[in-house]
Amino acid sequence: MNTPLPPGAPLPGAPVPGVPPTGGRRLLAVLLVGGFVALLVLLAWGVSRSDRPDRESLPSPLIGKAAPQFSLPVLHDASYRVGSGDLRGQPYILNVWGSWCPGCQEEHPVLARYAETKKIRVVGYNWKDEPADALRWLEQFGNPYWVVITDYEGETAIEWGIYGAPETFLVDAEGIVRWKHVGPLTDAIVDDVLAPMVAGLESGG
Amino acid sequence: MSARVAHAAKTVLLAGALALLAAAGLLAPQSAAAQAVRNVQPLEFRDRAEEQRFHQLTLELRCVMCQNQSLADSDAPIAHDLRREVFNLMREGRSDAEIKTFLVERYGEFVLYRPPFGGGTLLLWLGPALVLLAGAVVLVVVVRRRASANRVATDPVDDGQEW
């Protein structure tokens, strides 16, 4: 390793005669530094996205497509059923909730405040819940829904691509899914995203 | 006499333990009240082949709730439901590809542990090959530089410590 250099030999690192002067080495350095910087940028981007509240939400493949056909019993009177056909003609919001779901309780005041504006029908989708628990929950926190339908087994929920409450869909008058939000609604989401979209649906016919 | 006392003590202890158990049993359902309804009936397979096919298929599907587990491994309520759905679709005679398409149409390509080649997954599929290629290029450049440096300088001491 540390053998003394014979006289006249080029110093390590000095340009070697006959070899293109540091061309390859410069390319190599550029590649390595460039790769490293690219990796840093990628990681920084990942970190900057990691505090989004919806970082784990999946984009719904249903957006722009027809909402699934369904017919489910009404929570307050299971002898009635409400289905996709009954909801046609006017846009509606489908809000997935359960009495077992802490996030639903969190978003409940936000949803109630928006439902009070009566801009759009808010349909409750009571998912994998005991009806008695659901009714007690509504009694305790208030019922902002136009109607609540129940999916006890969760089979219809698979058609909607529902995977965790709360989830909120916006469906237009033709029955096309326009928007989906996974996780609790916040005032910011309602004011900045949902309300303008609902207004757009009304003006657009 | 003392034997009778010991017996009485035992009886009291036993009764106490039973009362504790009963109390625990009464409390348990209450603490479990805030749970999503789940169908706990186990899936019944016709034969070993069907079970194996089911297992293979659910291993390749990703649980949508607990996002780094397969459908086969997850205990989330939605995973229970989706396993049942996969099972029912198998019984309806659908192929593996049809079952995967069914889930992708509802939950997106996220559910596939082996996403299709193309579009947004190009980097995912080609990334490892690109890294390998970059490594090969670096290797070739280093080796060639060294070889030519050795040939010209005819000196055993080269600048190998440079990198």
mmCIF file of N, CA, C and O in Angstrom, chain A residues 80-175:
data_model
loop_
_atom_site.group_PDB
_atom_site.id
_atom_site.type_symbol
_atom_site.label_atom_id
_atom_site.label_comp_id
_atom_site.label_asym_id
_atom_site.label_seq_id
_atom_site.Cartn_x
_atom_site.Cartn_y
_atom_site.Cartn_z
ATOM 1 N N TYR A 80 -88.447 -0.846 5.177
ATOM 2 C CA TYR A 80 -88.220 -0.005 3.993
ATOM 3 C C TYR A 80 -86.817 -0.231 3.464
ATOM 4 O O TYR A 80 -85.881 -0.430 4.233
ATOM 5 N N ARG A 81 -86.677 -0.171 2.164
ATOM 6 C CA ARG A 81 -85.347 -0.257 1.562
ATOM 7 C C ARG A 81 -85.137 0.973 0.679
ATOM 8 O O ARG A 81 -86.086 1.481 0.081
ATOM 9 N N VAL A 82 -83.909 1.447 0.643
ATOM 10 C CA VAL A 82 -83.562 2.555 -0.243
ATOM 11 C C VAL A 82 -82.431 2.078 -1.133
ATOM 12 O O VAL A 82 -81.494 1.414 -0.664
ATOM 13 N N GLY A 83 -82.527 2.381 -2.408
ATOM 14 C CA GLY A 83 -81.521 1.912 -3.355
ATOM 15 C C GLY A 83 -81.047 3.007 -4.281
ATOM 16 O O GLY A 83 -81.500 4.152 -4.203
ATOM 17 N N SER A 84 -80.108 2.624 -5.166
ATOM 18 C CA SER A 84 -79.532 3.597 -6.086
ATOM 19 C C SER A 84 -80.614 4.245 -6.944
ATOM 20 O O SER A 84 -80.550 5.432 -7.253
ATOM 21 N N GLY A 85 -81.660 3.464 -7.309
ATOM 22 C CA GLY A 85 -82.734 3.999 -8.149
ATOM 23 C C GLY A 85 -83.494 5.124 -7.464
ATOM 24 O O GLY A 85 -83.836 6.130 -8.090
ATOM 25 N N ASP A 86 -83.726 4.962 -6.143
ATOM 26 C CA ASP A 86 -84.486 5.965 -5.400
ATOM 27 C C ASP A 86 -83.729 7.278 -5.268
ATOM 28 O O ASP A 86 -84.341 8.327 -5.061
ATOM 29 N N LEU A 87 -82.408 7.216 -5.334
ATOM 30 C CA LEU A 87 -81.603 8.407 -5.073
ATOM 31 C C LEU A 87 -81.312 9.196 -6.353
ATOM 32 O O LEU A 87 -80.770 10.292 -6.299
ATOM 33 N N ARG A 88 -81.657 8.621 -7.498
ATOM 34 C CA ARG A 88 -81.392 9.299 -8.771
ATOM 35 C C ARG A 88 -82.169 10.595 -8.921
ATOM 36 O O ARG A 88 -83.173 10.791 -8.263
ATOM 37 N N GLY A 89 -81.684 11.437 -9.821
ATOM 38 C CA GLY A 89 -82.418 12.659 -10.135
ATOM 39 C C GLY A 89 -81.856 13.886 -9.442
ATOM 40 O O GLY A 89 -81.948 14.989 -9.953
ATOM 41 N N GLN A 90 -81.249 13.659 -8.271
ATOM 42 C CA GLN A 90 -80.609 14.766 -7.557
ATOM 43 C C GLN A 90 -79.310 14.259 -6.948
ATOM 44 O O GLN A 90 -79.229 13.082 -6.590
ATOM 45 N N PRO A 91 -78.312 15.145 -6.847
ATOM 46 C CA PRO A 91 -77.054 14.678 -6.257
ATOM 47 C C PRO A 91 -77.223 14.336 -4.779
ATOM 48 O O PRO A 91 -78.159 14.813 -4.133
ATOM 49 N N TYR A 92 -76.342 13.493 -4.289
ATOM 50 C CA TYR A 92 -76.362 13.189 -2.858
ATOM 51 C C TYR A 92 -74.954 12.889 -2.355
ATOM 52 O O TYR A 92 -74.059 12.570 -3.138
ATOM 53 N N ILE A 93 -74.802 13.030 -1.033
ATOM 54 C CA ILE A 93 -73.553 12.672 -0.369
ATOM 55 C C ILE A 93 -73.801 11.362 0.365
ATOM 56 O O ILE A 93 -74.848 11.187 1.000
ATOM 57 N N LEU A 94 -72.892 10.438 0.223
ATOM 58 C CA LEU A 94 -72.998 9.173 0.955
ATOM 59 C C LEU A 94 -71.889 9.162 2.004
ATOM 60 O O LEU A 94 -70.710 9.212 1.666
ATOM 61 N N ASN A 95 -72.295 9.161 3.267
ATOM 62 C CA ASN A 95 -71.319 9.219 4.361
ATOM 63 C C ASN A 95 -71.308 7.887 5.111
ATOM 64 O O ASN A 95 -72.300 7.486 5.702
ATOM 65 N N VAL A 96 -70.167 7.209 5.053
ATOM 66 C CA VAL A 96 -70.039 5.895 5.679
ATOM 67 C C VAL A 96 -69.642 6.079 7.146
ATOM 68 O O VAL A 96 -68.651 6.757 7.432
ATOM 69 N N TRP A 97 -70.409 5.477 8.045
ATOM 70 C CA TRP A 97 -70.092 5.620 9.474
ATOM 71 C C TRP A 97 -70.512 4.382 10.244
ATOM 72 O O TRP A 97 -71.216 3.513 9.729
ATOM 73 N N GLY A 98 -70.054 4.314 11.485
ATOM 74 C CA GLY A 98 -70.458 3.250 12.391
ATOM 75 C C GLY A 98 -70.301 3.767 13.811
ATOM 76 O O GLY A 98 -69.469 4.639 14.065
ATOM 77 N N SER A 99 -71.105 3.234 14.722
ATOM 78 C CA SER A 99 -71.008 3.717 16.104
ATOM 79 C C SER A 99 -69.685 3.293 16.730
ATOM 80 O O SER A 99 -69.266 3.833 17.737
ATOM 81 N N TRP A 100 -69.012 2.311 16.104
ATOM 82 C CA TRP A 100 -67.742 1.798 16.618
ATOM 83 C C TRP A 100 -66.557 2.640 16.151
ATOM 84 O O TRP A 100 -65.409 2.337 16.491
ATOM 85 N N CYS A 101 -66.830 3.683 15.357
ATOM 86 C CA CYS A 101 -65.746 4.366 14.637
ATOM 87 C C CYS A 101 -65.457 5.719 15.260
ATOM 88 O O CYS A 101 -66.291 6.618 15.230
ATOM 89 N N PRO A 102 -64.279 5.901 15.876
ATOM 90 C CA PRO A 102 -63.954 7.170 16.544
ATOM 91 C C PRO A 102 -63.871 8.344 15.566
ATOM 92 O O PRO A 102 -64.270 9.455 15.897
ATOM 93 N N GLY A 103 -63.366 8.086 14.352
ATOM 94 C CA GLY A 103 -63.245 9.158 13.364
ATOM 95 C C GLY A 103 -64.597 9.730 12.968
ATOM 96 O O GLY A 103 -64.709 10.904 12.602
ATOM 97 N N CYS A 104 -65.642 8.873 13.038
ATOM 98 C CA CYS A 104 -66.982 9.319 12.658
ATOM 99 C C CYS A 104 -67.509 10.327 13.677
ATOM 100 O O CYS A 104 -68.174 11.294 13.335
ATOM 101 N N GLN A 105 -67.186 10.047 14.929
ATOM 102 C CA GLN A 105 -67.597 10.946 15.999
ATOM 103 C C GLN A 105 -66.899 12.295 15.836
ATOM 104 O O GLN A 105 -67.486 13.340 16.044
ATOM 105 N N GLU A 106 -65.630 12.208 15.416
ATOM 106 C CA GLU A 106 -64.822 13.408 15.229
ATOM 107 C C GLU A 106 -65.396 14.294 14.120
ATOM 108 O O GLU A 106 -65.459 15.510 14.256
ATOM 109 N N GLU A 107 -65.820 13.679 13.011
ATOM 110 C CA GLU A 107 -66.289 14.480 11.881
ATOM 111 C C GLU A 107 -67.763 14.859 12.009
ATOM 112 O O GLU A 107 -68.269 15.666 11.240
ATOM 113 N N HIS A 108 -68.443 14.261 12.992
ATOM 114 C CA HIS A 108 -69.885 14.412 13.074
ATOM 115 C C HIS A 108 -70.351 15.867 13.145
ATOM 116 O O HIS A 108 -71.257 16.267 12.405
ATOM 117 N N PRO A 109 -69.740 16.722 14.007
ATOM 118 C CA PRO A 109 -70.183 18.125 14.038
ATOM 119 C C PRO A 109 -69.971 18.836 12.696
ATOM 120 O O PRO A 109 -70.807 19.662 12.298
ATOM 121 N N VAL A 110 -68.868 18.503 12.012
ATOM 122 C CA VAL A 110 -68.580 19.128 10.719
ATOM 123 C C VAL A 110 -69.673 18.752 9.716
ATOM 124 O O VAL A 110 -70.228 19.615 9.006
ATOM 125 N N LEU A 111 -69.990 17.480 9.678
ATOM 126 C CA LEU A 111 -71.003 16.983 8.742
ATOM 127 C C LEU A 111 -72.361 17.584 9.074
ATOM 128 O O LEU A 111 -73.108 18.004 8.187
ATOM 129 N N ALA A 112 -72.673 17.642 10.385
ATOM 130 C CA ALA A 112 -73.969 18.163 10.802
ATOM 131 C C ALA A 112 -74.115 19.619 10.372
ATOM 132 O O ALA A 112 -75.171 20.032 9.881
ATOM 133 N N ARG A 113 -73.038 20.389 10.538
ATOM 134 C CA ARG A 113 -73.084 21.799 10.167
ATOM 135 C C ARG A 113 -73.342 21.945 8.667
ATOM 136 O O ARG A 113 -74.119 22.790 8.235
ATOM 137 N N TYR A 114 -72.680 21.097 7.873
ATOM 138 C CA TYR A 114 -72.881 21.198 6.428
ATOM 139 C C TYR A 114 -74.274 20.718 6.030
ATOM 140 O O TYR A 114 -74.932 21.322 5.168
ATOM 141 N N ALA A 115 -74.750 19.639 6.672
ATOM 142 C CA ALA A 115 -76.070 19.108 6.323
ATOM 143 C C ALA A 115 -77.155 20.135 6.601
ATOM 144 O O ALA A 115 -78.163 20.196 5.895
ATOM 145 N N GLU A 116 -76.930 20.975 7.623
ATOM 146 C CA GLU A 116 -77.918 21.987 7.983
ATOM 147 C C GLU A 116 -78.133 23.016 6.889
ATOM 148 O O GLU A 116 -79.180 23.670 6.838
ATOM 149 N N THR A 117 -77.156 23.198 6.022
ATOM 150 C CA THR A 117 -77.310 24.177 4.933
ATOM 151 C C THR A 117 -78.327 23.686 3.904
ATOM 152 O O THR A 117 -78.765 24.477 3.061
ATOM 153 N N LYS A 118 -78.666 22.404 3.943
ATOM 154 C CA LYS A 118 -79.680 21.808 3.047
ATOM 155 C C LYS A 118 -79.328 21.982 1.576
ATOM 156 O O LYS A 118 -80.213 22.096 0.734
ATOM 157 N N LYS A 119 -78.040 22.050 1.273
ATOM 158 C CA LYS A 119 -77.637 22.192 -0.126
ATOM 159 C C LYS A 119 -77.793 20.873 -0.873
ATOM 160 O O LYS A 119 -77.933 20.842 -2.079
ATOM 161 N N ILE A 120 -77.707 19.790 -0.132
ATOM 162 C CA ILE A 120 -77.664 18.486 -0.767
ATOM 163 C C ILE A 120 -78.129 17.435 0.246
ATOM 164 O O ILE A 120 -77.990 17.634 1.452
ATOM 165 N N ARG A 121 -78.679 16.335 -0.254
ATOM 166 C CA ARG A 121 -79.102 15.266 0.652
ATOM 167 C C ARG A 121 -77.868 14.537 1.179
ATOM 168 O O ARG A 121 -76.970 14.176 0.404
ATOM 169 N N VAL A 122 -77.827 14.333 2.473
ATOM 170 C CA VAL A 122 -76.720 13.583 3.072
ATOM 171 C C VAL A 122 -77.267 12.222 3.518
ATOM 172 O O VAL A 122 -78.079 12.142 4.435
ATOM 173 N N VAL A 123 -76.837 11.180 2.808
ATOM 174 C CA VAL A 123 -77.303 9.831 3.120
ATOM 175 C C VAL A 123 -76.284 9.169 4.041
ATOM 176 O O VAL A 123 -75.084 9.170 3.739
ATOM 177 N N GLY A 124 -76.750 8.641 5.156
ATOM 178 C CA GLY A 124 -75.859 7.923 6.066
ATOM 179 C C GLY A 124 -75.757 6.464 5.646
ATOM 180 O O GLY A 124 -76.754 5.848 5.286
ATOM 181 N N TYR A 125 -74.543 5.955 5.673
ATOM 182 C CA TYR A 125 -74.318 4.553 5.321
ATOM 183 C C TYR A 125 -73.764 3.872 6.559
ATOM 184 O O TYR A 125 -72.572 3.959 6.858
ATOM 185 N N ASN A 126 -74.649 3.235 7.317
ATOM 186 C CA ASN A 126 -74.249 2.623 8.580
ATOM 187 C C ASN A 126 -73.631 1.262 8.288
ATOM 188 O O ASN A 126 -74.314 0.330 7.885
ATOM 189 N N TRP A 127 -72.322 1.180 8.520
ATOM 190 C CA TRP A 127 -71.539 0.052 8.010
ATOM 191 C C TRP A 127 -71.108 -0.883 9.139
ATOM 192 O O TRP A 127 -70.494 -0.435 10.099
ATOM 193 N N LYS A 128 -71.471 -2.160 9.003
ATOM 194 C CA LYS A 128 -71.024 -3.186 9.945
ATOM 195 C C LYS A 128 -71.279 -2.752 11.394
ATOM 196 O O LYS A 128 -70.364 -2.735 12.221
ATOM 197 N N ASP A 129 -72.518 -2.413 11.662
ATOM 198 C CA ASP A 129 -72.857 -1.879 12.973
ATOM 199 C C ASP A 129 -74.114 -2.573 13.470
ATOM 200 O O ASP A 129 -74.951 -3.001 12.667
ATOM 201 N N GLU A 130 -74.242 -2.679 14.796
ATOM 202 C CA GLU A 130 -75.484 -3.180 15.377
ATOM 203 C C GLU A 130 -76.515 -2.053 15.314
ATOM 204 O O GLU A 130 -76.228 -0.942 15.784
ATOM 205 N N PRO A 131 -77.704 -2.304 14.754
ATOM 206 C CA PRO A 131 -78.704 -1.235 14.616
ATOM 207 C C PRO A 131 -78.989 -0.523 15.935
ATOM 208 O O PRO A 131 -79.135 0.706 15.954
ATOM 209 N N ALA A 132 -79.046 -1.280 17.046
ATOM 210 C CA ALA A 132 -79.345 -0.653 18.337
ATOM 211 C C ALA A 132 -78.250 0.346 18.709
ATOM 212 O O ALA A 132 -78.532 1.456 19.166
ATOM 213 N N ASP A 133 -76.990 -0.054 18.485
ATOM 214 C CA ASP A 133 -75.863 0.848 18.774
ATOM 215 C C ASP A 133 -75.931 2.092 17.894
ATOM 216 O O ASP A 133 -75.680 3.208 18.346
ATOM 217 N N ALA A 134 -76.279 1.878 16.626
ATOM 218 C CA ALA A 134 -76.332 2.990 15.673
ATOM 219 C C ALA A 134 -77.412 3.991 16.088
ATOM 220 O O ALA A 134 -77.176 5.203 16.078
ATOM 221 N N LEU A 135 -78.573 3.470 16.472
ATOM 222 C CA LEU A 135 -79.673 4.361 16.868
ATOM 223 C C LEU A 135 -79.316 5.152 18.124
ATOM 224 O O LEU A 135 -79.599 6.347 18.214
ATOM 225 N N ARG A 136 -78.640 4.469 19.056
ATOM 226 C CA ARG A 136 -78.237 5.149 20.284
ATOM 227 C C ARG A 136 -77.231 6.253 19.957
ATOM 228 O O ARG A 136 -77.279 7.348 20.511
ATOM 229 N N TRP A 137 -76.331 5.955 19.066
ATOM 230 C CA TRP A 137 -75.291 6.923 18.654
ATOM 231 C C TRP A 137 -75.939 8.177 18.072
ATOM 232 O O TRP A 137 -75.575 9.302 18.406
ATOM 233 N N LEU A 138 -76.933 7.967 17.200
ATOM 234 C CA LEU A 138 -77.601 9.109 16.565
ATOM 235 C C LEU A 138 -78.381 9.928 17.596
ATOM 236 O O LEU A 138 -78.445 11.157 17.508
ATOM 237 N N GLU A 139 -78.965 9.204 18.575
ATOM 238 C CA GLU A 139 -79.712 9.905 19.610
ATOM 239 C C GLU A 139 -78.771 10.784 20.428
ATOM 240 O O GLU A 139 -79.106 11.898 20.816
ATOM 241 N N GLN A 140 -77.587 10.247 20.680
ATOM 242 C CA GLN A 140 -76.633 10.960 21.525
ATOM 243 C C GLN A 140 -76.015 12.159 20.808
ATOM 244 O O GLN A 140 -75.868 13.232 21.385
ATOM 245 N N PHE A 141 -75.633 11.976 19.538
ATOM 246 C CA PHE A 141 -74.869 13.027 18.847
ATOM 247 C C PHE A 141 -75.722 13.824 17.861
ATOM 248 O O PHE A 141 -75.256 14.795 17.287
ATOM 249 N N GLY A 142 -76.944 13.388 17.626
ATOM 250 C CA GLY A 142 -77.796 14.085 16.669
ATOM 251 C C GLY A 142 -77.762 13.385 15.317
ATOM 252 O O GLY A 142 -76.763 12.767 14.948
ATOM 253 N N ASN A 143 -78.874 13.496 14.590
ATOM 254 C CA ASN A 143 -78.964 12.810 13.303
ATOM 255 C C ASN A 143 -79.009 13.824 12.164
ATOM 256 O O ASN A 143 -80.030 14.445 11.913
ATOM 257 N N PRO A 144 -77.894 14.016 11.469
ATOM 258 C CA PRO A 144 -77.858 15.002 10.393
ATOM 259 C C PRO A 144 -78.331 14.420 9.052
ATOM 260 O O PRO A 144 -78.347 15.129 8.047
ATOM 261 N N TYR A 145 -78.679 13.123 9.053
ATOM 262 C CA TYR A 145 -78.883 12.449 7.770
ATOM 263 C C TYR A 145 -80.302 12.585 7.248
ATOM 264 O O TYR A 145 -81.263 12.602 8.003
ATOM 265 N N TRP A 146 -80.407 12.616 5.938
ATOM 266 C CA TRP A 146 -81.686 12.617 5.240
ATOM 267 C C TRP A 146 -82.334 11.248 5.390
ATOM 268 O O TRP A 146 -83.522 11.118 5.608
ATOM 269 N N VAL A 147 -81.495 10.225 5.261
ATOM 270 C CA VAL A 147 -81.918 8.857 5.529
ATOM 271 C C VAL A 147 -80.649 8.069 5.872
ATOM 272 O O VAL A 147 -79.561 8.422 5.421
ATOM 273 N N VAL A 148 -80.802 7.051 6.703
ATOM 274 C CA VAL A 148 -79.656 6.201 7.024
ATOM 275 C C VAL A 148 -79.967 4.785 6.539
ATOM 276 O O VAL A 148 -80.998 4.207 6.884
ATOM 277 N N ILE A 149 -79.067 4.246 5.705
ATOM 278 C CA ILE A 149 -79.230 2.863 5.263
ATOM 279 C C ILE A 149 -78.185 2.005 5.972
ATOM 280 O O ILE A 149 -77.127 2.507 6.382
ATOM 281 N N THR A 150 -78.501 0.718 6.154
ATOM 282 C CA THR A 150 -77.607 -0.138 6.937
ATOM 283 C C THR A 150 -77.044 -1.268 6.080
ATOM 284 O O THR A 150 -77.756 -1.886 5.291
ATOM 285 N N ASP A 151 -75.763 -1.504 6.270
ATOM 286 C CA ASP A 151 -75.084 -2.622 5.606
ATOM 287 C C ASP A 151 -74.416 -3.428 6.713
ATOM 288 O O ASP A 151 -73.257 -3.206 7.045
ATOM 289 N N TYR A 152 -75.190 -4.352 7.272
ATOM 290 C CA TYR A 152 -74.718 -5.085 8.445
ATOM 291 C C TYR A 152 -73.566 -6.024 8.092
ATOM 292 O O TYR A 152 -72.551 -6.066 8.782
ATOM 293 N N GLU A 153 -73.714 -6.756 7.002
ATOM 294 C CA GLU A 153 -72.686 -7.733 6.618
ATOM 295 C C GLU A 153 -71.509 -7.088 5.889
ATOM 296 O O GLU A 153 -70.440 -7.666 5.805
ATOM 297 N N GLY A 154 -71.739 -5.912 5.317
ATOM 298 C CA GLY A 154 -70.660 -5.240 4.599
ATOM 299 C C GLY A 154 -70.452 -5.738 3.179
ATOM 300 O O GLY A 154 -69.391 -5.536 2.594
ATOM 301 N N GLU A 155 -71.472 -6.409 2.605
ATOM 302 C CA GLU A 155 -71.297 -6.931 1.249
ATOM 303 C C GLU A 155 -71.414 -5.836 0.193
ATOM 304 O O GLU A 155 -70.632 -5.792 -0.752
ATOM 305 N N THR A 156 -72.408 -4.954 0.370
ATOM 306 C CA THR A 156 -72.561 -3.857 -0.593
ATOM 307 C C THR A 156 -71.370 -2.898 -0.504
ATOM 308 O O THR A 156 -70.973 -2.300 -1.505
ATOM 309 N N ALA A 157 -70.789 -2.807 0.688
ATOM 310 C CA ALA A 157 -69.644 -1.904 0.873
ATOM 311 C C ALA A 157 -68.496 -2.277 -0.062
ATOM 312 O O ALA A 157 -67.753 -1.407 -0.531
ATOM 313 N N ILE A 158 -68.360 -3.567 -0.349
ATOM 314 C CA ILE A 158 -67.291 -4.003 -1.251
ATOM 315 C C ILE A 158 -67.527 -3.442 -2.650
ATOM 316 O O ILE A 158 -66.583 -3.033 -3.335
ATOM 317 N N GLU A 159 -68.812 -3.360 -3.056
ATOM 318 C CA GLU A 159 -69.130 -2.784 -4.367
ATOM 319 C C GLU A 159 -68.681 -1.319 -4.440
ATOM 320 O O GLU A 159 -68.266 -0.843 -5.493
ATOM 321 N N TRP A 160 -68.788 -0.631 -3.333
ATOM 322 C CA TRP A 160 -68.397 0.783 -3.279
ATOM 323 C C TRP A 160 -66.895 0.954 -3.073
ATOM 324 O O TRP A 160 -66.376 2.072 -3.095
ATOM 325 N N GLY A 161 -66.179 -0.116 -2.785
ATOM 326 C CA GLY A 161 -64.760 0.010 -2.471
ATOM 327 C C GLY A 161 -64.519 0.645 -1.116
ATOM 328 O O GLY A 161 -63.492 1.284 -0.895
ATOM 329 N N ILE A 162 -65.491 0.475 -0.217
ATOM 330 C CA ILE A 162 -65.352 1.026 1.131
ATOM 331 C C ILE A 162 -64.395 0.143 1.924
ATOM 332 O O ILE A 162 -64.496 -1.083 1.873
ATOM 333 N N TYR A 163 -63.442 0.757 2.641
ATOM 334 C CA TYR A 163 -62.541 -0.077 3.425
ATOM 335 C C TYR A 163 -62.315 0.430 4.839
ATOM 336 O O TYR A 163 -61.695 -0.259 5.647
ATOM 337 N N GLY A 164 -62.785 1.616 5.158
ATOM 338 C CA GLY A 164 -62.617 2.082 6.527
ATOM 339 C C GLY A 164 -63.462 3.316 6.755
ATOM 340 O O GLY A 164 -63.402 4.244 5.969
ATOM 341 N N ALA A 165 -64.250 3.317 7.828
ATOM 342 C CA ALA A 165 -65.063 4.491 8.113
ATOM 343 C C ALA A 165 -64.209 5.518 8.862
ATOM 344 O O ALA A 165 -63.310 5.125 9.596
ATOM 345 N N PRO A 166 -64.474 6.822 8.735
ATOM 346 C CA PRO A 166 -65.473 7.370 7.817
ATOM 347 C C PRO A 166 -64.954 7.538 6.390
ATOM 348 O O PRO A 166 -63.772 7.806 6.188
ATOM 349 N N GLU A 167 -65.866 7.362 5.445
ATOM 350 C CA GLU A 167 -65.590 7.664 4.044
ATOM 351 C C GLU A 167 -66.780 8.449 3.521
ATOM 352 O O GLU A 167 -67.901 8.249 3.989
ATOM 353 N N THR A 168 -66.519 9.352 2.589
ATOM 354 C CA THR A 168 -67.592 10.193 2.071
ATOM 355 C C THR A 168 -67.526 10.253 0.545
ATOM 356 O O THR A 168 -66.462 10.531 -0.018
ATOM 357 N N PHE A 169 -68.652 9.956 -0.103
ATOM 358 C CA PHE A 169 -68.748 10.009 -1.562
ATOM 359 C C PHE A 169 -69.674 11.154 -1.958
ATOM 360 O O PHE A 169 -70.619 11.471 -1.236
ATOM 361 N N LEU A 170 -69.394 11.738 -3.124
ATOM 362 C CA LEU A 170 -70.323 12.685 -3.726
ATOM 363 C C LEU A 170 -70.802 12.077 -5.039
ATOM 364 O O LEU A 170 -69.987 11.741 -5.915
ATOM 365 N N VAL A 171 -72.123 11.901 -5.158
ATOM 366 C CA VAL A 171 -72.705 11.297 -6.358
ATOM 367 C C VAL A 171 -73.621 12.319 -7.010
ATOM 368 O O VAL A 171 -74.401 12.983 -6.315
ATOM 369 N N ASP A 172 -73.521 12.470 -8.332
ATOM 370 C CA ASP A 172 -74.338 13.498 -8.988
ATOM 371 C C ASP A 172 -75.719 12.958 -9.369
ATOM 372 O O ASP A 172 -76.055 11.803 -9.091
ATOM 373 N N ALA A 173 -76.527 13.827 -10.005
ATOM 374 C CA ALA A 173 -77.926 13.477 -10.280
ATOM 375 C C ALA A 173 -78.049 12.274 -11.214
ATOM 376 O O ALA A 173 -79.034 11.535 -11.157
ATOM 377 N N GLU A 174 -77.027 12.072 -12.052
ATOM 378 C CA GLU A 174 -77.080 10.928 -12.976
ATOM 379 C C GLU A 174 -76.553 9.649 -12.335
ATOM 380 O O GLU A 174 -76.463 8.612 -13.007
ATOM 381 N N GLY A 175 -76.160 9.735 -11.074
ATOM 382 C CA GLY A 175 -75.657 8.542 -10.402
ATOM 383 C C GLY A 175 -74.180 8.289 -10.651
ATOM 384 O O GLY A 175 -73.692 7.177 -10.450
#
